[in-house]
Amino acid sequence: MLIDQNSSILRKPEHIISLATGGILLRAKVKVHTFTKQDRQISDEVTTSKRAARNAGRYTKQLFADVPELRALLNDRQTWYNFVQRVTYPWDGEWAYLPTPRIVPVMAEIEQRKAASVELLEKFIHVMPQAISNEAFAQGDMFNRDDYPSPDEVRSKFKVIVQTMNVPEGDYRVEIATHLADDLQKNFEQQTKDIIGDIHAKQQEQLVKVLQSFSHCCDSETVIEDGEIKVKRRKMYESTLTDAMELCETFAKFNLTNDAKLEEARRDLLKVLDGVTIDQLRNSDTKRVVVKEGVDDILAKFGM
């Protein structure tokens, strides 16, 4: 951050401008409900039978103890978290940084994921009547029909909220004492340095992960089948090739620190994968060896 001696304008470091023009902020909040209910009457019965104080314990009922559709719906929150972690970089709290090259495909995938989440919700609502009937038998005297929400109430408890906003630039044109400006400058520049450092570290982590996946999948393994020792190709996943190409495309347009090592690795990986198809990687031992040697050479530059 710099101070213009003539106008007392507090200016941002150049990296904040590049962050503001290089992407947007994204936040995904997934609201879920676990369907538990505290039962005061049962709690009182237990504490009384155990000669304990009334507030010594509480009994919580699982309204849907074993419903696969509800399990899938609850697991959806982790799926959303994993998705956001995969396509964004650290920013601040719930907000993550989404580079410009990824905005269009990521927003399209978000709409698909929202539709999938709604489908999971409706599947659970569809089986709710039968699930409640099953609980009436499973819970015995603990069952209370009033504990269970209506379909509309369930829909209100499960929501996916995706928000985006521009990187805040603010208005730093304030008259400020020089000593305070110096303190703000150090603080602001450190925050910026930390953000960029986190993004850069994750970029390297993503690249190394893809390279390691290629190296592993292109290798073979020794297995025992029907008492015989056999050497078999490891399974090659199409997502490994897709993720590698997507990273190369993103890093070509989004390299905040102009890291020469990252750019060199990106170029080398493109050369290794030039013209390579998933069918070749699955069926050609020669192609697998060539790709493995290439990615291992790149990994060596990262000390892997």
mmCIF file of N, CA and C in Angstrom, residues 40-160:
data_model
loop_
_atom_site.group_PDB
_atom_site.id
_atom_site.type_symbol
_atom_site.label_atom_id
_atom_site.label_comp_id
_atom_site.label_asym_id
_atom_site.label_seq_id
_atom_site.Cartn_x
_atom_site.Cartn_y
_atom_site.Cartn_z
ATOM 1 N N ARG A 40 -38.249 -34.733 26.577
ATOM 2 C CA ARG A 40 -38.129 -34.421 28.005
ATOM 3 C C ARG A 40 -38.724 -35.523 28.868
ATOM 4 N N GLN A 41 -39.845 -36.100 28.387
ATOM 5 C CA GLN A 41 -40.513 -37.138 29.176
ATOM 6 C C GLN A 41 -39.617 -38.367 29.353
ATOM 7 N N ILE A 42 -39.001 -38.812 28.242
ATOM 8 C CA ILE A 42 -38.115 -39.973 28.329
ATOM 9 C C ILE A 42 -36.888 -39.632 29.169
ATOM 10 N N SER A 43 -36.376 -38.428 29.031
ATOM 11 C CA SER A 43 -35.224 -38.001 29.835
ATOM 12 C C SER A 43 -35.554 -38.079 31.321
ATOM 13 N N ASP A 44 -36.756 -37.611 31.683
ATOM 14 C CA ASP A 44 -37.175 -37.654 33.093
ATOM 15 C C ASP A 44 -37.306 -39.088 33.581
ATOM 16 N N GLU A 45 -37.848 -39.952 32.709
ATOM 17 C CA GLU A 45 -38.011 -41.357 33.098
ATOM 18 C C GLU A 45 -36.650 -42.010 33.359
ATOM 19 N N VAL A 46 -35.679 -41.719 32.500
ATOM 20 C CA VAL A 46 -34.350 -42.318 32.652
ATOM 21 C C VAL A 46 -33.661 -41.796 33.906
ATOM 22 N N THR A 47 -33.646 -40.490 34.090
ATOM 23 C CA THR A 47 -32.965 -39.929 35.276
ATOM 24 C C THR A 47 -33.645 -40.373 36.568
ATOM 25 N N THR A 48 -34.974 -40.500 36.548
ATOM 26 C CA THR A 48 -35.693 -40.966 37.747
ATOM 27 C C THR A 48 -35.335 -42.418 38.057
ATOM 28 N N SER A 49 -35.331 -43.258 36.991
ATOM 29 C CA SER A 49 -35.027 -44.681 37.207
ATOM 30 C C SER A 49 -33.595 -44.882 37.684
ATOM 31 N N LYS A 50 -32.718 -43.972 37.317
ATOM 32 C CA LYS A 50 -31.309 -44.058 37.722
ATOM 33 C C LYS A 50 -31.011 -43.221 38.971
ATOM 34 N N ARG A 51 -32.094 -42.659 39.562
ATOM 35 C CA ARG A 51 -31.979 -41.830 40.771
ATOM 36 C C ARG A 51 -30.973 -40.688 40.575
ATOM 37 N N ALA A 52 -31.054 -40.079 39.396
ATOM 38 C CA ALA A 52 -30.172 -38.954 39.062
ATOM 39 C C ALA A 52 -30.965 -37.654 39.067
ATOM 40 N N ALA A 53 -30.236 -36.534 39.114
ATOM 41 C CA ALA A 53 -30.889 -35.228 39.060
ATOM 42 C C ALA A 53 -31.598 -35.060 37.717
ATOM 43 N N ARG A 54 -32.660 -34.283 37.698
ATOM 44 C CA ARG A 54 -33.483 -34.141 36.488
ATOM 45 C C ARG A 54 -32.689 -33.647 35.289
ATOM 46 N N ASN A 55 -31.723 -32.783 35.503
ATOM 47 C CA ASN A 55 -30.935 -32.226 34.407
ATOM 48 C C ASN A 55 -29.616 -32.967 34.183
ATOM 49 N N ALA A 56 -29.512 -34.164 34.740
ATOM 50 C CA ALA A 56 -28.253 -34.920 34.616
ATOM 51 C C ALA A 56 -28.065 -35.507 33.229
ATOM 52 N N GLY A 57 -29.137 -35.589 32.461
ATOM 53 C CA GLY A 57 -29.012 -36.146 31.113
ATOM 54 C C GLY A 57 -30.205 -35.812 30.248
ATOM 55 N N ARG A 58 -30.015 -35.968 28.955
ATOM 56 C CA ARG A 58 -31.101 -35.712 28.008
ATOM 57 C C ARG A 58 -31.170 -36.843 27.001
ATOM 58 N N TYR A 59 -32.367 -37.177 26.614
ATOM 59 C CA TYR A 59 -32.551 -38.239 25.622
ATOM 60 C C TYR A 59 -32.938 -37.609 24.290
ATOM 61 N N THR A 60 -32.170 -37.937 23.257
ATOM 62 C CA THR A 60 -32.430 -37.401 21.918
ATOM 63 C C THR A 60 -32.857 -38.533 20.997
ATOM 64 N N LYS A 61 -34.010 -38.376 20.361
ATOM 65 C CA LYS A 61 -34.534 -39.387 19.447
ATOM 66 C C LYS A 61 -34.069 -39.116 18.021
ATOM 67 N N GLN A 62 -33.707 -40.173 17.319
ATOM 68 C CA GLN A 62 -33.432 -40.094 15.891
ATOM 69 C C GLN A 62 -34.750 -40.358 15.164
ATOM 70 N N LEU A 63 -35.307 -39.327 14.535
ATOM 71 C CA LEU A 63 -36.628 -39.479 13.918
ATOM 72 C C LEU A 63 -36.597 -40.423 12.725
ATOM 73 N N PHE A 64 -35.486 -40.423 11.985
ATOM 74 C CA PHE A 64 -35.309 -41.337 10.855
ATOM 75 C C PHE A 64 -33.988 -42.069 11.065
ATOM 76 N N ALA A 65 -34.051 -43.223 11.716
ATOM 77 C CA ALA A 65 -32.830 -43.895 12.158
ATOM 78 C C ALA A 65 -32.021 -44.488 11.013
ATOM 79 N N ASP A 66 -32.681 -45.006 9.990
ATOM 80 C CA ASP A 66 -31.935 -45.690 8.930
ATOM 81 C C ASP A 66 -32.679 -45.540 7.604
ATOM 82 N N VAL A 67 -32.582 -44.356 7.021
ATOM 83 C CA VAL A 67 -33.243 -44.071 5.748
ATOM 84 C C VAL A 67 -32.172 -43.669 4.738
ATOM 85 N N PRO A 68 -31.877 -44.535 3.761
ATOM 86 C CA PRO A 68 -30.794 -44.249 2.797
ATOM 87 C C PRO A 68 -30.969 -42.916 2.085
ATOM 88 N N GLU A 69 -32.213 -42.558 1.763
ATOM 89 C CA GLU A 69 -32.465 -41.303 1.050
ATOM 90 C C GLU A 69 -32.075 -40.087 1.899
ATOM 91 N N LEU A 70 -32.289 -40.196 3.213
ATOM 92 C CA LEU A 70 -31.883 -39.095 4.093
ATOM 93 C C LEU A 70 -30.369 -39.056 4.223
ATOM 94 N N ARG A 71 -29.727 -40.236 4.306
ATOM 95 C CA ARG A 71 -28.269 -40.280 4.374
ATOM 96 C C ARG A 71 -27.651 -39.612 3.164
ATOM 97 N N ALA A 72 -28.200 -39.907 1.980
ATOM 98 C CA ALA A 72 -27.684 -39.307 0.745
ATOM 99 C C ALA A 72 -27.863 -37.797 0.760
ATOM 100 N N LEU A 73 -28.984 -37.342 1.305
ATOM 101 C CA LEU A 73 -29.269 -35.906 1.367
ATOM 102 C C LEU A 73 -28.301 -35.211 2.326
ATOM 103 N N LEU A 74 -28.008 -35.832 3.461
ATOM 104 C CA LEU A 74 -27.075 -35.244 4.421
ATOM 105 C C LEU A 74 -25.646 -35.249 3.876
ATOM 106 N N ASN A 75 -25.291 -36.301 3.142
ATOM 107 C CA ASN A 75 -23.948 -36.379 2.553
ATOM 108 C C ASN A 75 -23.733 -35.343 1.459
ATOM 109 N N ASP A 76 -24.832 -34.805 0.937
ATOM 110 C CA ASP A 76 -24.729 -33.828 -0.153
ATOM 111 C C ASP A 76 -23.976 -32.581 0.280
ATOM 112 N N ARG A 77 -24.073 -32.230 1.563
ATOM 113 C CA ARG A 77 -23.355 -31.039 2.043
ATOM 114 C C ARG A 77 -21.848 -31.211 1.892
ATOM 115 N N GLN A 78 -21.337 -32.405 2.216
ATOM 116 C CA GLN A 78 -19.909 -32.671 2.059
ATOM 117 C C GLN A 78 -19.514 -32.656 0.587
ATOM 118 N N THR A 79 -20.421 -33.145 -0.270
ATOM 119 C CA THR A 79 -20.163 -33.125 -1.715
ATOM 120 C C THR A 79 -20.002 -31.691 -2.209
ATOM 121 N N TRP A 80 -20.854 -30.798 -1.737
ATOM 122 C CA TRP A 80 -20.744 -29.382 -2.109
ATOM 123 C C TRP A 80 -19.429 -28.791 -1.595
ATOM 124 N N TYR A 81 -19.084 -29.118 -0.362
ATOM 125 C CA TYR A 81 -17.837 -28.597 0.222
ATOM 126 C C TYR A 81 -16.636 -29.056 -0.604
ATOM 127 N N ASN A 82 -16.619 -30.337 -0.955
ATOM 128 C CA ASN A 82 -15.505 -30.871 -1.747
ATOM 129 C C ASN A 82 -15.423 -30.199 -3.110
ATOM 130 N N PHE A 83 -16.572 -29.940 -3.722
ATOM 131 C CA PHE A 83 -16.617 -29.297 -5.034
ATOM 132 C C PHE A 83 -16.028 -27.886 -4.962
ATOM 133 N N VAL A 84 -16.471 -27.090 -3.985
ATOM 134 C CA VAL A 84 -15.979 -25.711 -3.852
ATOM 135 C C VAL A 84 -14.483 -25.706 -3.576
ATOM 136 N N GLN A 85 -14.021 -26.634 -2.731
ATOM 137 C CA GLN A 85 -12.596 -26.728 -2.439
ATOM 138 C C GLN A 85 -11.784 -27.045 -3.695
ATOM 139 N N ARG A 86 -12.382 -27.852 -4.574
ATOM 140 C CA ARG A 86 -11.664 -28.283 -5.774
ATOM 141 C C ARG A 86 -11.518 -27.158 -6.794
ATOM 142 N N VAL A 87 -12.523 -26.304 -6.932
ATOM 143 C CA VAL A 87 -12.516 -25.324 -8.034
ATOM 144 C C VAL A 87 -12.100 -23.921 -7.594
ATOM 145 N N THR A 88 -11.903 -23.698 -6.286
ATOM 146 C CA THR A 88 -11.563 -22.361 -5.809
ATOM 147 C C THR A 88 -10.256 -22.372 -5.032
ATOM 148 N N TYR A 89 -9.870 -21.161 -4.579
ATOM 149 C CA TYR A 89 -8.670 -20.996 -3.774
ATOM 150 C C TYR A 89 -9.032 -20.276 -2.472
ATOM 151 N N PRO A 90 -8.214 -20.437 -1.431
ATOM 152 C CA PRO A 90 -8.540 -19.831 -0.125
ATOM 153 C C PRO A 90 -8.650 -18.312 -0.220
ATOM 154 N N TRP A 91 -9.628 -17.770 0.511
ATOM 155 C CA TRP A 91 -9.757 -16.311 0.593
ATOM 156 C C TRP A 91 -9.919 -15.894 2.055
ATOM 157 N N ASP A 92 -11.151 -15.931 2.556
ATOM 158 C CA ASP A 92 -11.379 -15.497 3.937
ATOM 159 C C ASP A 92 -12.663 -16.139 4.452
ATOM 160 N N GLY A 93 -12.538 -17.025 5.435
ATOM 161 C CA GLY A 93 -13.714 -17.638 6.024
ATOM 162 C C GLY A 93 -14.506 -18.457 5.013
ATOM 163 N N GLU A 94 -15.810 -18.156 4.905
ATOM 164 C CA GLU A 94 -16.679 -18.893 3.996
ATOM 165 C C GLU A 94 -16.447 -18.519 2.537
ATOM 166 N N TRP A 95 -15.833 -17.379 2.310
ATOM 167 C CA TRP A 95 -15.630 -16.918 0.942
ATOM 168 C C TRP A 95 -14.373 -17.540 0.342
ATOM 169 N N ALA A 96 -14.493 -17.956 -0.925
ATOM 170 C CA ALA A 96 -13.370 -18.544 -1.657
ATOM 171 C C ALA A 96 -13.162 -17.765 -2.954
ATOM 172 N N TYR A 97 -11.974 -17.887 -3.506
ATOM 173 C CA TYR A 97 -11.619 -17.125 -4.714
ATOM 174 C C TYR A 97 -11.754 -18.008 -5.951
ATOM 175 N N LEU A 98 -12.547 -17.548 -6.921
ATOM 176 C CA LEU A 98 -12.780 -18.282 -8.165
ATOM 177 C C LEU A 98 -12.143 -17.527 -9.326
ATOM 178 N N PRO A 99 -11.080 -18.067 -9.940
ATOM 179 C CA PRO A 99 -10.418 -17.376 -11.054
ATOM 180 C C PRO A 99 -11.347 -17.201 -12.249
ATOM 181 N N THR A 100 -11.148 -16.115 -12.977
ATOM 182 C CA THR A 100 -11.988 -15.795 -14.134
ATOM 183 C C THR A 100 -12.095 -16.930 -15.146
ATOM 184 N N PRO A 101 -10.995 -17.627 -15.499
ATOM 185 C CA PRO A 101 -11.127 -18.699 -16.493
ATOM 186 C C PRO A 101 -12.078 -19.820 -16.076
ATOM 187 N N ARG A 102 -12.347 -19.924 -14.783
ATOM 188 C CA ARG A 102 -13.202 -21.006 -14.303
ATOM 189 C C ARG A 102 -14.659 -20.583 -14.094
ATOM 190 N N ILE A 103 -14.952 -19.293 -14.185
ATOM 191 C CA ILE A 103 -16.282 -18.810 -13.809
ATOM 192 C C ILE A 103 -17.387 -19.477 -14.620
ATOM 193 N N VAL A 104 -17.279 -19.475 -15.939
ATOM 194 C CA VAL A 104 -18.355 -20.022 -16.786
ATOM 195 C C VAL A 104 -18.580 -21.510 -16.529
ATOM 196 N N PRO A 105 -17.541 -22.370 -16.603
ATOM 197 C CA PRO A 105 -17.799 -23.792 -16.359
ATOM 198 C C PRO A 105 -18.244 -24.087 -14.934
ATOM 199 N N VAL A 106 -17.712 -23.357 -13.951
ATOM 200 C CA VAL A 106 -18.078 -23.616 -12.558
ATOM 201 C C VAL A 106 -19.533 -23.222 -12.301
ATOM 202 N N MET A 107 -19.965 -22.073 -12.828
ATOM 203 C CA MET A 107 -21.353 -21.659 -12.625
ATOM 204 C C MET A 107 -22.312 -22.623 -13.305
ATOM 205 N N ALA A 108 -21.904 -23.168 -14.452
ATOM 206 C CA ALA A 108 -22.743 -24.163 -15.132
ATOM 207 C C ALA A 108 -22.845 -25.429 -14.280
ATOM 208 N N GLU A 109 -21.722 -25.835 -13.688
ATOM 209 C CA GLU A 109 -21.737 -27.035 -12.842
ATOM 210 C C GLU A 109 -22.543 -26.795 -11.573
ATOM 211 N N ILE A 110 -22.517 -25.580 -11.065
ATOM 212 C CA ILE A 110 -23.306 -25.251 -9.874
ATOM 213 C C ILE A 110 -24.792 -25.456 -10.149
ATOM 214 N N GLU A 111 -25.261 -25.020 -11.316
ATOM 215 C CA GLU A 111 -26.683 -25.217 -11.658
ATOM 216 C C GLU A 111 -27.015 -26.701 -11.731
ATOM 217 N N GLN A 112 -26.115 -27.506 -12.286
ATOM 218 C CA GLN A 112 -26.337 -28.952 -12.350
ATOM 219 C C GLN A 112 -26.374 -29.553 -10.945
ATOM 220 N N ARG A 113 -25.477 -29.095 -10.095
ATOM 221 C CA ARG A 113 -25.422 -29.623 -8.727
ATOM 222 C C ARG A 113 -26.644 -29.193 -7.922
ATOM 223 N N LYS A 114 -27.142 -27.991 -8.161
ATOM 224 C CA LYS A 114 -28.369 -27.554 -7.487
ATOM 225 C C LYS A 114 -29.536 -28.456 -7.864
ATOM 226 N N ALA A 115 -29.640 -28.773 -9.148
ATOM 227 C CA ALA A 115 -30.710 -29.653 -9.613
ATOM 228 C C ALA A 115 -30.575 -31.040 -8.988
ATOM 229 N N ALA A 116 -29.346 -31.523 -8.868
ATOM 230 C CA ALA A 116 -29.108 -32.835 -8.256
ATOM 231 C C ALA A 116 -29.488 -32.818 -6.775
ATOM 232 N N SER A 117 -29.218 -31.701 -6.090
ATOM 233 C CA SER A 117 -29.572 -31.581 -4.673
ATOM 234 C C SER A 117 -31.089 -31.586 -4.490
ATOM 235 N N VAL A 118 -31.782 -30.886 -5.376
ATOM 236 C CA VAL A 118 -33.256 -30.873 -5.317
ATOM 237 C C VAL A 118 -33.807 -32.274 -5.552
ATOM 238 N N GLU A 119 -33.192 -33.001 -6.470
ATOM 239 C CA GLU A 119 -33.631 -34.372 -6.756
ATOM 240 C C GLU A 119 -33.457 -35.267 -5.526
ATOM 241 N N LEU A 120 -32.339 -35.133 -4.815
ATOM 242 C CA LEU A 120 -32.120 -35.901 -3.593
ATOM 243 C C LEU A 120 -33.173 -35.558 -2.538
ATOM 244 N N LEU A 121 -33.498 -34.272 -2.443
ATOM 245 C CA LEU A 121 -34.510 -33.832 -1.479
ATOM 246 C C LEU A 121 -35.864 -34.444 -1.791
ATOM 247 N N GLU A 122 -36.269 -34.401 -3.049
ATOM 248 C CA GLU A 122 -37.573 -34.934 -3.437
ATOM 249 C C GLU A 122 -37.638 -36.455 -3.271
ATOM 250 N N LYS A 123 -36.518 -37.135 -3.460
ATOM 251 C CA LYS A 123 -36.487 -38.585 -3.244
ATOM 252 C C LYS A 123 -36.749 -38.907 -1.774
ATOM 253 N N PHE A 124 -36.161 -38.109 -0.878
ATOM 254 C CA PHE A 124 -36.400 -38.323 0.548
ATOM 255 C C PHE A 124 -37.861 -38.039 0.896
ATOM 256 N N ILE A 125 -38.393 -36.937 0.388
ATOM 257 C CA ILE A 125 -39.786 -36.590 0.678
ATOM 258 C C ILE A 125 -40.731 -37.682 0.173
ATOM 259 N N HIS A 126 -40.374 -38.288 -0.947
ATOM 260 C CA HIS A 126 -41.205 -39.344 -1.521
ATOM 261 C C HIS A 126 -41.308 -40.558 -0.592
ATOM 262 N N VAL A 127 -40.214 -40.892 0.090
ATOM 263 C CA VAL A 127 -40.225 -42.081 0.955
ATOM 264 C C VAL A 127 -40.596 -41.751 2.403
ATOM 265 N N MET A 128 -40.812 -40.477 2.713
ATOM 266 C CA MET A 128 -41.109 -40.077 4.089
ATOM 267 C C MET A 128 -42.313 -40.802 4.692
ATOM 268 N N PRO A 129 -43.457 -40.886 4.000
ATOM 269 C CA PRO A 129 -44.623 -41.559 4.612
ATOM 270 C C PRO A 129 -44.308 -42.985 5.058
ATOM 271 N N GLN A 130 -43.629 -43.750 4.187
ATOM 272 C CA GLN A 130 -43.279 -45.118 4.544
ATOM 273 C C GLN A 130 -42.256 -45.137 5.670
ATOM 274 N N ALA A 131 -41.294 -44.193 5.627
ATOM 275 C CA ALA A 131 -40.270 -44.125 6.665
ATOM 276 C C ALA A 131 -40.892 -43.811 8.020
ATOM 277 N N ILE A 132 -41.890 -42.929 8.052
ATOM 278 C CA ILE A 132 -42.563 -42.584 9.308
ATOM 279 C C ILE A 132 -43.331 -43.790 9.840
ATOM 280 N N SER A 133 -43.980 -44.529 8.944
ATOM 281 C CA SER A 133 -44.679 -45.750 9.355
ATOM 282 C C SER A 133 -43.707 -46.760 9.954
ATOM 283 N N ASN A 134 -42.542 -46.880 9.339
ATOM 284 C CA ASN A 134 -41.529 -47.805 9.864
ATOM 285 C C ASN A 134 -41.066 -47.381 11.257
ATOM 286 N N GLU A 135 -40.908 -46.066 11.468
ATOM 287 C CA GLU A 135 -40.473 -45.561 12.757
ATOM 288 C C GLU A 135 -41.521 -45.795 13.839
ATOM 289 N N ALA A 136 -42.801 -45.811 13.450
ATOM 290 C CA ALA A 136 -43.869 -46.055 14.416
ATOM 291 C C ALA A 136 -43.693 -47.427 15.058
ATOM 292 N N PHE A 137 -43.235 -48.397 14.261
ATOM 293 C CA PHE A 137 -42.971 -49.734 14.795
ATOM 294 C C PHE A 137 -41.638 -49.780 15.523
ATOM 295 N N ALA A 138 -40.614 -49.138 14.940
ATOM 296 C CA ALA A 138 -39.265 -49.221 15.502
ATOM 297 C C ALA A 138 -39.155 -48.501 16.846
ATOM 298 N N GLN A 139 -39.856 -47.390 17.011
ATOM 299 C CA GLN A 139 -39.720 -46.591 18.224
ATOM 300 C C GLN A 139 -40.671 -47.018 19.339
ATOM 301 N N GLY A 140 -41.668 -47.824 18.997
ATOM 302 C CA GLY A 140 -42.599 -48.295 20.028
ATOM 303 C C GLY A 140 -43.286 -47.153 20.747
ATOM 304 N N ASP A 141 -43.238 -47.178 22.078
ATOM 305 C CA ASP A 141 -43.925 -46.149 22.872
ATOM 306 C C ASP A 141 -43.265 -44.777 22.768
ATOM 307 N N MET A 142 -42.051 -44.709 22.209
ATOM 308 C CA MET A 142 -41.390 -43.406 22.067
ATOM 309 C C MET A 142 -41.941 -42.616 20.890
ATOM 310 N N PHE A 143 -42.648 -43.295 19.975
ATOM 311 C CA PHE A 143 -43.096 -42.646 18.741
ATOM 312 C C PHE A 143 -44.128 -41.562 19.035
ATOM 313 N N ASN A 144 -43.929 -40.422 18.369
ATOM 314 C CA ASN A 144 -44.882 -39.307 18.461
ATOM 315 C C ASN A 144 -45.014 -38.700 17.074
ATOM 316 N N ARG A 145 -46.149 -38.870 16.466
ATOM 317 C CA ARG A 145 -46.342 -38.391 15.084
ATOM 318 C C ARG A 145 -46.135 -36.891 14.955
ATOM 319 N N ASP A 146 -46.373 -36.158 16.029
ATOM 320 C CA ASP A 146 -46.220 -34.696 15.977
ATOM 321 C C ASP A 146 -44.756 -34.265 15.851
ATOM 322 N N ASP A 147 -43.841 -35.210 16.094
ATOM 323 C CA ASP A 147 -42.415 -34.878 15.953
ATOM 324 C C ASP A 147 -42.014 -34.681 14.498
ATOM 325 N N TYR A 148 -42.815 -35.198 13.577
ATOM 326 C CA TYR A 148 -42.408 -35.271 12.175
ATOM 327 C C TYR A 148 -42.952 -34.094 11.367
ATOM 328 N N PRO A 149 -42.078 -33.457 10.566
ATOM 329 C CA PRO A 149 -42.483 -32.284 9.777
ATOM 330 C C PRO A 149 -43.244 -32.681 8.515
ATOM 331 N N SER A 150 -43.921 -31.697 7.942
ATOM 332 C CA SER A 150 -44.609 -31.890 6.664
ATOM 333 C C SER A 150 -43.596 -31.776 5.526
ATOM 334 N N PRO A 151 -43.953 -32.219 4.311
ATOM 335 C CA PRO A 151 -43.038 -32.074 3.170
ATOM 336 C C PRO A 151 -42.583 -30.637 2.955
ATOM 337 N N ASP A 152 -43.496 -29.670 3.089
ATOM 338 C CA ASP A 152 -43.109 -28.267 2.894
ATOM 339 C C ASP A 152 -42.113 -27.815 3.960
ATOM 340 N N GLU A 153 -42.295 -28.296 5.196
ATOM 341 C CA GLU A 153 -41.354 -27.957 6.261
ATOM 342 C C GLU A 153 -39.985 -28.562 5.979
ATOM 343 N N VAL A 154 -39.968 -29.778 5.439
ATOM 344 C CA VAL A 154 -38.701 -30.415 5.090
ATOM 345 C C VAL A 154 -37.992 -29.612 4.009
ATOM 346 N N ARG A 155 -38.753 -29.167 3.001
ATOM 347 C CA ARG A 155 -38.145 -28.378 1.919
ATOM 348 C C ARG A 155 -37.530 -27.093 2.456
ATOM 349 N N SER A 156 -38.121 -26.529 3.498
ATOM 350 C CA SER A 156 -37.591 -25.281 4.061
ATOM 351 C C SER A 156 -36.314 -25.515 4.866
ATOM 352 N N LYS A 157 -36.085 -26.772 5.277
ATOM 353 C CA LYS A 157 -34.914 -27.083 6.093
ATOM 354 C C LYS A 157 -33.694 -27.443 5.261
ATOM 355 N N PHE A 158 -33.882 -27.691 3.968
ATOM 356 C CA PHE A 158 -32.772 -28.062 3.091
ATOM 357 C C PHE A 158 -32.668 -27.041 1.961
ATOM 358 N N LYS A 159 -31.587 -26.296 1.956
ATOM 359 C CA LYS A 159 -31.401 -25.266 0.931
ATOM 360 C C LYS A 159 -29.925 -25.193 0.534
ATOM 361 N N VAL A 160 -29.682 -24.896 -0.731
ATOM 362 C CA VAL A 160 -28.327 -24.618 -1.217
ATOM 363 C C VAL A 160 -28.304 -23.167 -1.677
#
